[in-house]
JSON list of C-alpha atoms in Angstrom, two decimals:
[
{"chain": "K", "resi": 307, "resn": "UNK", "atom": "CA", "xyz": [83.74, 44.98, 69.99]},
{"chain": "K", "resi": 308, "resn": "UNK", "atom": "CA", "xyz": [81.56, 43.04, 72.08]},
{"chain": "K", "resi": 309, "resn": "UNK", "atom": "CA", "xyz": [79.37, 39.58, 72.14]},
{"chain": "K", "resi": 310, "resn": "UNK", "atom": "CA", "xyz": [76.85, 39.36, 74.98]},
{"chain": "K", "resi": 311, "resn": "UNK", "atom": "CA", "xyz": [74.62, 36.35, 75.58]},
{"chain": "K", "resi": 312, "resn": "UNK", "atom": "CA", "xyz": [71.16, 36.01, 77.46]},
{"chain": "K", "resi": 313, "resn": "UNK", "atom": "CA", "xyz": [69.61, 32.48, 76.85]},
{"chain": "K", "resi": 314, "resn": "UNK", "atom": "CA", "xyz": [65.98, 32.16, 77.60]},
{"chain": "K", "resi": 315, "resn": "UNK", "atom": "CA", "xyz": [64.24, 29.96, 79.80]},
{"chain": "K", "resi": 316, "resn": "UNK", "atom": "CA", "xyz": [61.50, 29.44, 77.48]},
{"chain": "K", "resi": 317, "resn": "UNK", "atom": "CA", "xyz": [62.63, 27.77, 74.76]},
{"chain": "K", "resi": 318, "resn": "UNK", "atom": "CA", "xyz": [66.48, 26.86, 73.06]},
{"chain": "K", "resi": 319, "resn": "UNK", "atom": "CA", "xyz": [67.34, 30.53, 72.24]},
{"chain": "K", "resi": 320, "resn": "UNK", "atom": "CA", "xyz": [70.00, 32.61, 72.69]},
{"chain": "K", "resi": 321, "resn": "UNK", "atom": "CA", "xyz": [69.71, 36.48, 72.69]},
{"chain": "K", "resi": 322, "resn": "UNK", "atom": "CA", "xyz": [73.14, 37.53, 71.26]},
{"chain": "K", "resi": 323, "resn": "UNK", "atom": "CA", "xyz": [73.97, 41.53, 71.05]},
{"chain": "K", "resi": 324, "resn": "UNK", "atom": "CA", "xyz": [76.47, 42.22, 68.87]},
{"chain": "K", "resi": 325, "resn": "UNK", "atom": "CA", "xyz": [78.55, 45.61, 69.89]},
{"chain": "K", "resi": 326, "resn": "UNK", "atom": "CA", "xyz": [81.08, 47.18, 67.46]},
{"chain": "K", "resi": 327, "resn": "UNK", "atom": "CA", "xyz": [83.02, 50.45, 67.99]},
{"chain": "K", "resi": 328, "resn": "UNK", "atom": "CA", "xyz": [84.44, 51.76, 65.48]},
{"chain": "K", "resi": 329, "resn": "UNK", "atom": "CA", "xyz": [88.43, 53.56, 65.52]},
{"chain": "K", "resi": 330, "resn": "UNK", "atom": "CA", "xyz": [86.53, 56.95, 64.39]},
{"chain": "K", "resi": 331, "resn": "UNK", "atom": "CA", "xyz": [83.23, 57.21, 64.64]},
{"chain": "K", "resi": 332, "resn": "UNK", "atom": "CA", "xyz": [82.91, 60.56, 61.96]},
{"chain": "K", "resi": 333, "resn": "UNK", "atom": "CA", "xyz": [83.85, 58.15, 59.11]},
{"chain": "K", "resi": 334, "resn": "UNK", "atom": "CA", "xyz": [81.83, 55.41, 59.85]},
{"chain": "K", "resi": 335, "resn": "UNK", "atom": "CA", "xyz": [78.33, 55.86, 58.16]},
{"chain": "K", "resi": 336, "resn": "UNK", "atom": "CA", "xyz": [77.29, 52.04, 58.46]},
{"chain": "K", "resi": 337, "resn": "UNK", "atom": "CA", "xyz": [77.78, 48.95, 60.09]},
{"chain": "K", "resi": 338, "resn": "UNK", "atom": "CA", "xyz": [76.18, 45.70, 58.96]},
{"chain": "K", "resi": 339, "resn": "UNK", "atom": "CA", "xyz": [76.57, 41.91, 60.68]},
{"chain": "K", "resi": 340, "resn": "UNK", "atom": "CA", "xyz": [76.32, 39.27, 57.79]},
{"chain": "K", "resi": 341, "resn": "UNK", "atom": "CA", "xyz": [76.50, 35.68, 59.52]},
{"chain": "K", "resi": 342, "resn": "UNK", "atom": "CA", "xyz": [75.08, 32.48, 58.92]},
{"chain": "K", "resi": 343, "resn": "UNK", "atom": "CA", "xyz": [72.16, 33.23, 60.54]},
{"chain": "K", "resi": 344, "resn": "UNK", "atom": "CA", "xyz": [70.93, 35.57, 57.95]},
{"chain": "K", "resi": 345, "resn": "UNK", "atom": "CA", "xyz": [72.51, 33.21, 54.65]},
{"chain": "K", "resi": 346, "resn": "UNK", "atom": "CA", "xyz": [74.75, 36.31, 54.85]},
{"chain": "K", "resi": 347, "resn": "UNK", "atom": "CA", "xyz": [71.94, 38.94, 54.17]},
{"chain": "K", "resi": 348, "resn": "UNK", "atom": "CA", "xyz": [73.07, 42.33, 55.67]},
{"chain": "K", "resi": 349, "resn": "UNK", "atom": "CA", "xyz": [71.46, 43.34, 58.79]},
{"chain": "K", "resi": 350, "resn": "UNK", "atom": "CA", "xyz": [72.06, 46.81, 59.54]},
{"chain": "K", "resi": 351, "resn": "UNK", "atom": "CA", "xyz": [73.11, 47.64, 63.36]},
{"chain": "K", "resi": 352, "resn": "UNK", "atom": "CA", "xyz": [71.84, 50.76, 65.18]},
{"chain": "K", "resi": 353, "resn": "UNK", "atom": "CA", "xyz": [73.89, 53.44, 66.27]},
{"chain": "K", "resi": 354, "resn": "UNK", "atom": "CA", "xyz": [73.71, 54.58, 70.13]},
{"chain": "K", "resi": 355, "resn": "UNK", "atom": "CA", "xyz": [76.57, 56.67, 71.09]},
{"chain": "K", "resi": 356, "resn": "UNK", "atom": "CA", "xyz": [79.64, 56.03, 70.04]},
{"chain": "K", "resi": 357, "resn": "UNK", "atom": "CA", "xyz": [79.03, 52.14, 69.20]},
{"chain": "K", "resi": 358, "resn": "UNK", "atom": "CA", "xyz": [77.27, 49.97, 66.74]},
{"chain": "K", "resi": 359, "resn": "UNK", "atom": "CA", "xyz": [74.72, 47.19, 68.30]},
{"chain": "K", "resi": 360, "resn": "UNK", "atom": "CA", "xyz": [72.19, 44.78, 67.17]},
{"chain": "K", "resi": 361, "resn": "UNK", "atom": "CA", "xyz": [70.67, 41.97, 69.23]},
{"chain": "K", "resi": 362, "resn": "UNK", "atom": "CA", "xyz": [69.24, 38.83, 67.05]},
{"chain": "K", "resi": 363, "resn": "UNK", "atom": "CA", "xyz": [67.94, 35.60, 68.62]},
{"chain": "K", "resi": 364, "resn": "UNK", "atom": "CA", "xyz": [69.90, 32.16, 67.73]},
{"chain": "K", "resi": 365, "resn": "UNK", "atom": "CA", "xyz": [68.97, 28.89, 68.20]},
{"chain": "K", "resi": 366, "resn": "UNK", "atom": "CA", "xyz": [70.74, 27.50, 71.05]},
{"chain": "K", "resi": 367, "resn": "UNK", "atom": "CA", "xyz": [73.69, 24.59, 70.81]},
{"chain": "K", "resi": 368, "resn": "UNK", "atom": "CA", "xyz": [75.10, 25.72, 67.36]},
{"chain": "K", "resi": 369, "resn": "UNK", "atom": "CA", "xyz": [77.98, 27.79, 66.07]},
{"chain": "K", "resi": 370, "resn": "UNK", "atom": "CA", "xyz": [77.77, 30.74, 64.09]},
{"chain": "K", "resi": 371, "resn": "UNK", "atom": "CA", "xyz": [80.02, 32.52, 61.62]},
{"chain": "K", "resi": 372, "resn": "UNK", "atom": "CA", "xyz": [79.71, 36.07, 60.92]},
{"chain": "K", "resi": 373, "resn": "UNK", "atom": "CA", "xyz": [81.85, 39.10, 60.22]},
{"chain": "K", "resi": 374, "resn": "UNK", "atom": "CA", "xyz": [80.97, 42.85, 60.07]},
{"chain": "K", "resi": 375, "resn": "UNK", "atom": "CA", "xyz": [80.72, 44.78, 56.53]},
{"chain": "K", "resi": 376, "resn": "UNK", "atom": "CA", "xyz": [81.90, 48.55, 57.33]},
{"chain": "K", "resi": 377, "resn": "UNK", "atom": "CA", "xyz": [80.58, 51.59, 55.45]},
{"chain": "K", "resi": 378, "resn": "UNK", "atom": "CA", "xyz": [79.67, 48.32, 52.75]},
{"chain": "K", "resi": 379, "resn": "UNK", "atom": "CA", "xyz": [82.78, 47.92, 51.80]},
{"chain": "K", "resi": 380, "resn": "UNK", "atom": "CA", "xyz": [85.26, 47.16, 54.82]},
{"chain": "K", "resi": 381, "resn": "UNK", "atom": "CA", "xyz": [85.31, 43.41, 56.31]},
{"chain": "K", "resi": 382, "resn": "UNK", "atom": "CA", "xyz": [86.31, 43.08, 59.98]},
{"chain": "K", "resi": 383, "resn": "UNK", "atom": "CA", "xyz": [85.92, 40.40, 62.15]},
{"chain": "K", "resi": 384, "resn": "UNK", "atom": "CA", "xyz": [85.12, 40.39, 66.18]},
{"chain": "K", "resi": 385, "resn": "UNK", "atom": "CA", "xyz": [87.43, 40.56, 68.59]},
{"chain": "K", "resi": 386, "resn": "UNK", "atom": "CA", "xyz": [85.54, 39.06, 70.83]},
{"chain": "K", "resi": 387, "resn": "UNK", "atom": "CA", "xyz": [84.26, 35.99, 68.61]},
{"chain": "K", "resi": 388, "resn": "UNK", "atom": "CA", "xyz": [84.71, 32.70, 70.64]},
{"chain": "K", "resi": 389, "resn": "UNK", "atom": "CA", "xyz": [86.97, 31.10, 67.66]},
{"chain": "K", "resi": 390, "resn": "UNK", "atom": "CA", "xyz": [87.78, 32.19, 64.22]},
{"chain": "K", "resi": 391, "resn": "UNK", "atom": "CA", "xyz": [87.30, 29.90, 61.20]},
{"chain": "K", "resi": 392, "resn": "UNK", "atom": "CA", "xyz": [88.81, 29.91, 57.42]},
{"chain": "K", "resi": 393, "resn": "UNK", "atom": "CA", "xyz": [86.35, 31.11, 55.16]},
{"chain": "K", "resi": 394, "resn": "UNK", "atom": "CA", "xyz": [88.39, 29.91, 52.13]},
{"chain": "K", "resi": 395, "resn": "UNK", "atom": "CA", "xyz": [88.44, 33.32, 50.43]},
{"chain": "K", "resi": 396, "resn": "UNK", "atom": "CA", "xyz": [91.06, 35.68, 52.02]},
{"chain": "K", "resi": 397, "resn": "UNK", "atom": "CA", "xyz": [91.01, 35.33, 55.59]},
{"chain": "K", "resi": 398, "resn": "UNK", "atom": "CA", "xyz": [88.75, 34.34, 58.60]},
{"chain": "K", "resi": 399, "resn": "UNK", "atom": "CA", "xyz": [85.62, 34.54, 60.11]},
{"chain": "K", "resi": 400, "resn": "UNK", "atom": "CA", "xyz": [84.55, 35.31, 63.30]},
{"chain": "K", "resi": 401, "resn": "UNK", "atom": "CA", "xyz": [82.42, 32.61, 65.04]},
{"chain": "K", "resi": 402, "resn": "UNK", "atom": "CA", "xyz": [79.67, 32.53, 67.75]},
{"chain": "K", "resi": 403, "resn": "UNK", "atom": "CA", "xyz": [79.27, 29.43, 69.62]},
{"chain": "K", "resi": 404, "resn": "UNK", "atom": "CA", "xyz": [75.32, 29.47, 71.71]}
]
């Protein structure tokens, strides 16, 4: 798993892509990214090669939390998150500071 950042000189907005790989690839069918930034909508992530990746602009100088939803029914966070948070049901979530 993976968190890359590009901020734009344009305006406040940060360009996150959001890599997971999965353990075996032949059993994983789907990966979605539910986060704060969609009011924890799924947003499916496209598969190229042997990962998972979807890039979504966030507004700059804010944390978000997020988590990935595997084959819709498997919750994993990111190993690469920049802190982790208690999300006051079983666990934590994974959080993305831009």
């Amino acid at each position: 798993m993976s968190l890359k950042k590009k901020y734009l000189k344009s305006k406040p907005v940060c360009k996150v892509s959001f890599e997971f790989v999965p353990e075996t690839l032949e059993t994983t069918q789907s990966v979605e990214i539910l986060g704060e930034f969609s009011n924890w909508e799924p947003v499916s992530m496209r598969k190229v090669k042997s990962a998972f990746t979807r890039t979504i602009d966030l507004e700059a100088g804010k944390n978000y939390q997020f988590r990935y939803r595997i084959n819709g029914e498997l919750w994993l966070n990111d190993e690469a998150a920049d802190e982790y948070v208690p999300n006051g049901i079983a666990g934590d979530n994974s959080v993305v500071t831009v």
